[in-house]
Coordinates of C-alpha atoms and ligand atoms in Angstrom, one line a residue:
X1 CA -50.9 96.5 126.3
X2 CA -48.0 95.2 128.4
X3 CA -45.8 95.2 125.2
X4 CA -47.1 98.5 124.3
X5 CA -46.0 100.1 128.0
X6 CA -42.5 98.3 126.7
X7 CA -42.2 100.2 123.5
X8 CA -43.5 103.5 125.4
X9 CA -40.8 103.0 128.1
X10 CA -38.3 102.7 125.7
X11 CA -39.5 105.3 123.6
X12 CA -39.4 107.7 126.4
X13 CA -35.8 106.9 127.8
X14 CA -34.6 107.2 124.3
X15 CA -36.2 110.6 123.9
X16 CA -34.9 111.4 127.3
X17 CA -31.6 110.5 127.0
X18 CA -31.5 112.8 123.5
X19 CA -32.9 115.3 125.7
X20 CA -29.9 115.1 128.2
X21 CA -27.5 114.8 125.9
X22 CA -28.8 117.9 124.2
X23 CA -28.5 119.8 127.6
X24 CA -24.9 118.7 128.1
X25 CA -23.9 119.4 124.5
X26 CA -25.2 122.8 124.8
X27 CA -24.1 122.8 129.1
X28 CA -20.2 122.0 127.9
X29 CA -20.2 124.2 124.3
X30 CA -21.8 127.3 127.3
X31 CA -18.5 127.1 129.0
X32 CA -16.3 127.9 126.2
X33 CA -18.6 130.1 124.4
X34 CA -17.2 133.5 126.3
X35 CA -13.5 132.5 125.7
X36 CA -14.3 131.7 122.1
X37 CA -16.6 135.2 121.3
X38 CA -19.0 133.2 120.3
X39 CA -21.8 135.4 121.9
X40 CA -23.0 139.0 120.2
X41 CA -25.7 141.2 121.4
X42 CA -28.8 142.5 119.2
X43 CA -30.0 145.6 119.4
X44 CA -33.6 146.3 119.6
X45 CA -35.1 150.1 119.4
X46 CA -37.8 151.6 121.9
X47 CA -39.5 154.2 120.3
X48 CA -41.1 157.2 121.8
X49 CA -45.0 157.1 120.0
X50 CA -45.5 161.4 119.8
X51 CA -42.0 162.1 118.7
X52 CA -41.2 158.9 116.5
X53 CA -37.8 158.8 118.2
X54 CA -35.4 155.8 119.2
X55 CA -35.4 156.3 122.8
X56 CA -33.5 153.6 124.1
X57 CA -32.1 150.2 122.6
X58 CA -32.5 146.8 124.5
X59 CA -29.1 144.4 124.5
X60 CA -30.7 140.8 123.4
X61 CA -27.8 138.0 123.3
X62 CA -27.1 136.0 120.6
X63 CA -25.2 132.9 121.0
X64 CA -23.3 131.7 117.1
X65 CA -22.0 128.3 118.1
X66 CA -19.9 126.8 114.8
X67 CA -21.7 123.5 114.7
X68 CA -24.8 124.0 117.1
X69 CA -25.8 127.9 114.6
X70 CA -27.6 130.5 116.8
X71 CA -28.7 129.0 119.9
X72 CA -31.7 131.3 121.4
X73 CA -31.6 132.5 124.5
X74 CA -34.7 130.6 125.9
X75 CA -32.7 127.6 125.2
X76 CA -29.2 128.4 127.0
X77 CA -30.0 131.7 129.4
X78 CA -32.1 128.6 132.1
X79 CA -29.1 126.5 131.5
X80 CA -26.4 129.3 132.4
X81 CA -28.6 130.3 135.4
X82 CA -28.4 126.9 136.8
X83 CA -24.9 126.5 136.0
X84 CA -23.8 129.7 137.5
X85 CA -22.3 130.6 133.7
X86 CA -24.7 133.4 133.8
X87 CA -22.5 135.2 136.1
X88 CA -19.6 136.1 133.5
X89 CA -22.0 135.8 130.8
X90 CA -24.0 138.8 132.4
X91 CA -20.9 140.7 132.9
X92 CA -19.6 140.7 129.9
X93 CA -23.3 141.6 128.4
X94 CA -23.1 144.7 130.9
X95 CA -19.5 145.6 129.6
X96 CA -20.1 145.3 125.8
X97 CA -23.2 147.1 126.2
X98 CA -21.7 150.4 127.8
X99 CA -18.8 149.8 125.4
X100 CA -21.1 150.0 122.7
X101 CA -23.1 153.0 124.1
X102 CA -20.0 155.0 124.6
X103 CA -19.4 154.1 120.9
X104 CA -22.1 155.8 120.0
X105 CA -22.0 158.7 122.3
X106 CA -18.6 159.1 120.5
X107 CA -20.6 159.3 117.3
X108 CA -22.9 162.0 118.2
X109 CA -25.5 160.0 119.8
X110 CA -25.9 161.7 123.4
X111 CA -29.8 160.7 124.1
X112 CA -29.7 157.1 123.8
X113 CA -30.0 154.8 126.5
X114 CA -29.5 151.2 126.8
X115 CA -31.3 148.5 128.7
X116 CA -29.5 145.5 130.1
X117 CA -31.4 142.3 130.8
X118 CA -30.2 141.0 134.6
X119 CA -30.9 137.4 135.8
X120 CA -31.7 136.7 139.2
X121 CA -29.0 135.1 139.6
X122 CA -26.8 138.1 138.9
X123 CA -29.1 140.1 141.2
X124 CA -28.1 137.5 144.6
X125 CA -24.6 138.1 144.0
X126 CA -23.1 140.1 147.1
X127 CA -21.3 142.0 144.8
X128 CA -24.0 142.6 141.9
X129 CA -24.2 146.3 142.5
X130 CA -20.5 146.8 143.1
X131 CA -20.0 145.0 139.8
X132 CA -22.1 147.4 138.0
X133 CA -20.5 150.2 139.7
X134 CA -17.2 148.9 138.4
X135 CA -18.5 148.8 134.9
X136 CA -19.8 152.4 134.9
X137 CA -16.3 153.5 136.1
X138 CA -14.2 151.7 133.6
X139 CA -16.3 152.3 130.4
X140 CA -17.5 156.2 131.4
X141 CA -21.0 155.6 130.7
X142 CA -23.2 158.2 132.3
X143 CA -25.7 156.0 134.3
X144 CA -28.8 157.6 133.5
X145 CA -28.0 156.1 130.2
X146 CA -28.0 152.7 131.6
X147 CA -30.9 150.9 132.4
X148 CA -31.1 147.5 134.0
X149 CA -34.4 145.4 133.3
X150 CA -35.5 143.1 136.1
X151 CA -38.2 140.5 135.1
X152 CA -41.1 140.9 138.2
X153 CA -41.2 137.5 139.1
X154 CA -37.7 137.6 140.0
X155 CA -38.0 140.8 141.9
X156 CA -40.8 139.1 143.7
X157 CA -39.0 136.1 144.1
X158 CA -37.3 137.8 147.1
X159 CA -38.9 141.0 147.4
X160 CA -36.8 142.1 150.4
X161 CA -33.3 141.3 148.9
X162 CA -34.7 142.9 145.3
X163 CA -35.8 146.2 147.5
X164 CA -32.5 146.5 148.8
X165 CA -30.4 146.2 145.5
X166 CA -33.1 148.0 143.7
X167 CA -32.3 150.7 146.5
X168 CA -28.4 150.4 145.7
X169 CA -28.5 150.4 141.9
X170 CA -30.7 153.9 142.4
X171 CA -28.1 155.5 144.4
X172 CA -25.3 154.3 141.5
X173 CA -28.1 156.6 139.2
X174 CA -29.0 153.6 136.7
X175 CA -32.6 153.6 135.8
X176 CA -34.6 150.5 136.4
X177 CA -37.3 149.0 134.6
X178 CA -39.2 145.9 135.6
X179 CA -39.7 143.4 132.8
X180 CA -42.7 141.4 131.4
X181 CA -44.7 143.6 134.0
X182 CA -48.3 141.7 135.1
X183 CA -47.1 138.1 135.0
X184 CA -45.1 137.9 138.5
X185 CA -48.0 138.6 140.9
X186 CA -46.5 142.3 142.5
X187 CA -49.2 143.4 145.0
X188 CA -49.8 147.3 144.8
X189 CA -48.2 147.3 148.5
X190 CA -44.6 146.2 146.6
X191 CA -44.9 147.9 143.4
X192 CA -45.0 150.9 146.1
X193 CA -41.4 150.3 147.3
X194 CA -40.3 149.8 144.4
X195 CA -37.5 152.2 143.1
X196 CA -38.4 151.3 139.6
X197 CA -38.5 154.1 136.5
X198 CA -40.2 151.8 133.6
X199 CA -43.0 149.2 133.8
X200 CA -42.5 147.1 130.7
X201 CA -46.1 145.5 129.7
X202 CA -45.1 141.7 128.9
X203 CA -45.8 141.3 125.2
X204 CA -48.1 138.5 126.1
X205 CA -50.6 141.1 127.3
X206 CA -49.8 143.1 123.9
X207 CA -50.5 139.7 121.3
X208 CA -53.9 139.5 121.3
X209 CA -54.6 142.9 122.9
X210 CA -57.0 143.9 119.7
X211 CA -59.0 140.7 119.7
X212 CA -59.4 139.5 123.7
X213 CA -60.7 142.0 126.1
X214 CA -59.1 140.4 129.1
X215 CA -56.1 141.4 127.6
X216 CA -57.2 145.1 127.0
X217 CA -58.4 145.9 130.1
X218 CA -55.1 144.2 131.7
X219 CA -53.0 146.5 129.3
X220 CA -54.8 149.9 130.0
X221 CA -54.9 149.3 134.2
X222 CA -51.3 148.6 134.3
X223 CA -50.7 151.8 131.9
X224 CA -53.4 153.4 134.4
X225 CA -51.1 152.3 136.9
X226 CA -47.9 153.7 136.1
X227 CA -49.2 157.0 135.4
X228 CA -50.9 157.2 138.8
X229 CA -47.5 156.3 140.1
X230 CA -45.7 158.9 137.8
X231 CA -43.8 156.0 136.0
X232 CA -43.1 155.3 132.6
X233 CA -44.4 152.4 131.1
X234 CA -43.7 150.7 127.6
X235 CA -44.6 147.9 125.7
X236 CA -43.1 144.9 124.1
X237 CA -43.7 142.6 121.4
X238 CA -45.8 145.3 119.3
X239 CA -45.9 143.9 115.8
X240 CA -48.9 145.6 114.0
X241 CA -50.6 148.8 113.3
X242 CA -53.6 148.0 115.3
X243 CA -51.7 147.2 118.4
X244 CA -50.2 150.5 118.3
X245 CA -52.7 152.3 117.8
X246 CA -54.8 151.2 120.7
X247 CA -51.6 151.4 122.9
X248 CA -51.2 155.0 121.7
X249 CA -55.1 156.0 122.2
X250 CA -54.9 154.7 126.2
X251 CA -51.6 156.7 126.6
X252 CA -48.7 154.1 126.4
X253 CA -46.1 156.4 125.2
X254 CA -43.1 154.0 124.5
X255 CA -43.2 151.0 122.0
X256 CA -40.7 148.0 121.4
X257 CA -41.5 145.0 118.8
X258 CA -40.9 143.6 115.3
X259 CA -43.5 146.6 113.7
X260 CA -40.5 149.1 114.5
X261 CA -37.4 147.0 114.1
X262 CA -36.5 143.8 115.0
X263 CA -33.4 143.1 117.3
X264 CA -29.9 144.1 114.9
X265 CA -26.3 144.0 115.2
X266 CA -25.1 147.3 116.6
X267 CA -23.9 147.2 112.8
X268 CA -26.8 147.0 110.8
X269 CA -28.4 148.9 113.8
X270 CA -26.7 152.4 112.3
X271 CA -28.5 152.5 109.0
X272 CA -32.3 152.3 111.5
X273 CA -30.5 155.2 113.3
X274 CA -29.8 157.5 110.8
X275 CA -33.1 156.6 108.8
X276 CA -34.7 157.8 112.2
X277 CA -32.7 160.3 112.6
X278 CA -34.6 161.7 109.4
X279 CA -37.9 161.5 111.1
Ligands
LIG1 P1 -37.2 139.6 127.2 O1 -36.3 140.3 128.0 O2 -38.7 139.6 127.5 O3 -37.0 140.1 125.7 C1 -38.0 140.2 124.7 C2 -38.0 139.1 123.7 O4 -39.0 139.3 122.8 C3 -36.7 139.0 122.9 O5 -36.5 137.6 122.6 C4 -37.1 139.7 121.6 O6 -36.3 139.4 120.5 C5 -38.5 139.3 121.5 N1 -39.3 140.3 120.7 C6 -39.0 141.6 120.5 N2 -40.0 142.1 119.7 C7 -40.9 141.2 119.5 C8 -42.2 141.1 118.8 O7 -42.7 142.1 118.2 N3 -42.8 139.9 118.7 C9 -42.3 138.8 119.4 N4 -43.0 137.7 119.3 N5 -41.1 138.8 120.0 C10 -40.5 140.0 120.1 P2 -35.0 137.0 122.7 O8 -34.0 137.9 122.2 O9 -35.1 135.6 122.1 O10 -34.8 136.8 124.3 C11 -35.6 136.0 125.0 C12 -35.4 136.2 126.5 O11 -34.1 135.8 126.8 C13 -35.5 137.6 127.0 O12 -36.8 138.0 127.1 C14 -34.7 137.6 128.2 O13 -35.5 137.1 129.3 C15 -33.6 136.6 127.9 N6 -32.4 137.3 127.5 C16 -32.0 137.8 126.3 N7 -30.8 138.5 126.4 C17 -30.4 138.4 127.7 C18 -29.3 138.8 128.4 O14 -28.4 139.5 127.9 N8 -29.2 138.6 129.7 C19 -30.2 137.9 130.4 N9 -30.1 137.6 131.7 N10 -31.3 137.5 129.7 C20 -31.4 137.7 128.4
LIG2 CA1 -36.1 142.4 128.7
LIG3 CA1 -39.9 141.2 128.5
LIG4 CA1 -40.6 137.9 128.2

């Protein structure tokens, strides 16, 4: 046994240690990756259910490192948060974004909007909404076509703080959604003061929606909720027929998952646009 706790002990530094090493590989490639374009953004559509119309598109970051390949954002988004790295990384996600929109706007595309994922650490900068207010100016963007997603258990994190920017970003015109909606504990009492346009339903509500009824009853209060409050509400992570069509029959009007399009390179995005345009 005592040779056995050995072997374990080493087994578990050694693992350890890869896992460090991994973190720092990936911590020291982060702060190079801006300078070296090695990030992109996806594309993913949100589709209006009565119309079959792209609504909006949501920015997604890609990170191609040369020797590490695509690095997904749950693996280096925690790391650049910690780091601080999130901070240019998040502008420059904000810029390309309105670059890209005003791209298309040039193209004839006038009804699309664009959501923008913001850390929380983006959000406790002093000069967050100043940032974004810089950003609007400089591309032209109109800023209803801009909306800025903020996850709820960040905006609970510090509810007061999140009020006030929320507050800030409103009077810039942006729209604001808050993300993976029913997993960050809002009391009714917040959601209240909250200048927020979109609830997004977190698309672990929306997996198993069909088969668990916990699930279904949590997905039709919250879209319950949001019309009682005269908000919109969508949902992510849709990937099958069923899904939709129980989202559709309790009134969820907006959809987002791999059963319309998965995230694409603005790109490869055009040819979905113009099939849709079709519709
Ligand atoms: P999120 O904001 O909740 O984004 C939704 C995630 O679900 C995306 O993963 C998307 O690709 C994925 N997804 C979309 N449709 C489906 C579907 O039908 N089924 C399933 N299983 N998944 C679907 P992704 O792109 O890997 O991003 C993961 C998370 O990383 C995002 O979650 C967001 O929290 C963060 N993230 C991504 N881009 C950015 C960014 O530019 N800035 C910040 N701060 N965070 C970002
Ligand atoms: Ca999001
Ligand atoms: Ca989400
Ligand atoms: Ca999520």
């Amino acid at each position: 046994a005592k040779e056995m706790g050995g072997n374990n002990y080493q087994f578990y530094t050694a693992a350890m240690n890869e896992r460090l090493g991994e973190r720092m590989l990936i911590e020291n490639a982060l702060r190079t990756a801006l300078e070296r374009r090695e990030f992109v953004l996806h594309y993913q559509p949100q589709v209006d259910i009565a119309s079959g119309r792209i609504v909006g598109l949501e920015a997604l970051i890609r990170w191609q490192h040369p020797e590490l390949g695509m690095v997904a954002p749950n693996r280096f988004i925690p790391l650049a948060e910690e780091t601080g790295l999130i901070l240019p990384v998040g502008a420059w996600v904000l810029r390309t974004a309105c670059e890209q929109l005003m791209a298309w706007r040039a193209d004839g595309r006038r009804d699309l909007r664009v959501a923008v994922n913001v850390s929380a650490r983006q959000m406790a900068e002093q000069d967050f909404v100043q940032s974004v207010a810089d950003v609007l100016a400089a591309t032209g963007v109109p800023p209803h076509c801009i909306e800025l997603e903020l996850t709820e258990s960040q905006v609970m994190s510090d509810v007061e703080h999140a009020i006030a920017v929320m507050h800030e970003l409103k009077k810039l015109g942006v729209q604001l959604a808050i993300d993976d909606f029913g997993t960050g504990y809002s009391s009714l009492a917040h959601l209240k003061r909250f200048e927020v346009d979109v609830l997004k339903i977190d698309q672990t509500f929306v997996r198993d929606l069909t088969v668990d009824p916990d699930d279904a009853a949590i997905v039709t209060t919250i879209i319950a909720l949001a019309a009682n409050l005269g908000l919109e509400v969508i949902s992510e992570g849709v990937e099958t027929r069923e899904q939709l069509a129980f989202l559709r029959q309790h009134g969820c009007q907006q959809m987002q998952g791999y059963y319309f399009s998965r995230p694409l390179p603005a790109a490869a995005l055009e040819a979905v646009l113009r099939d849709n345009d079709g519709l």
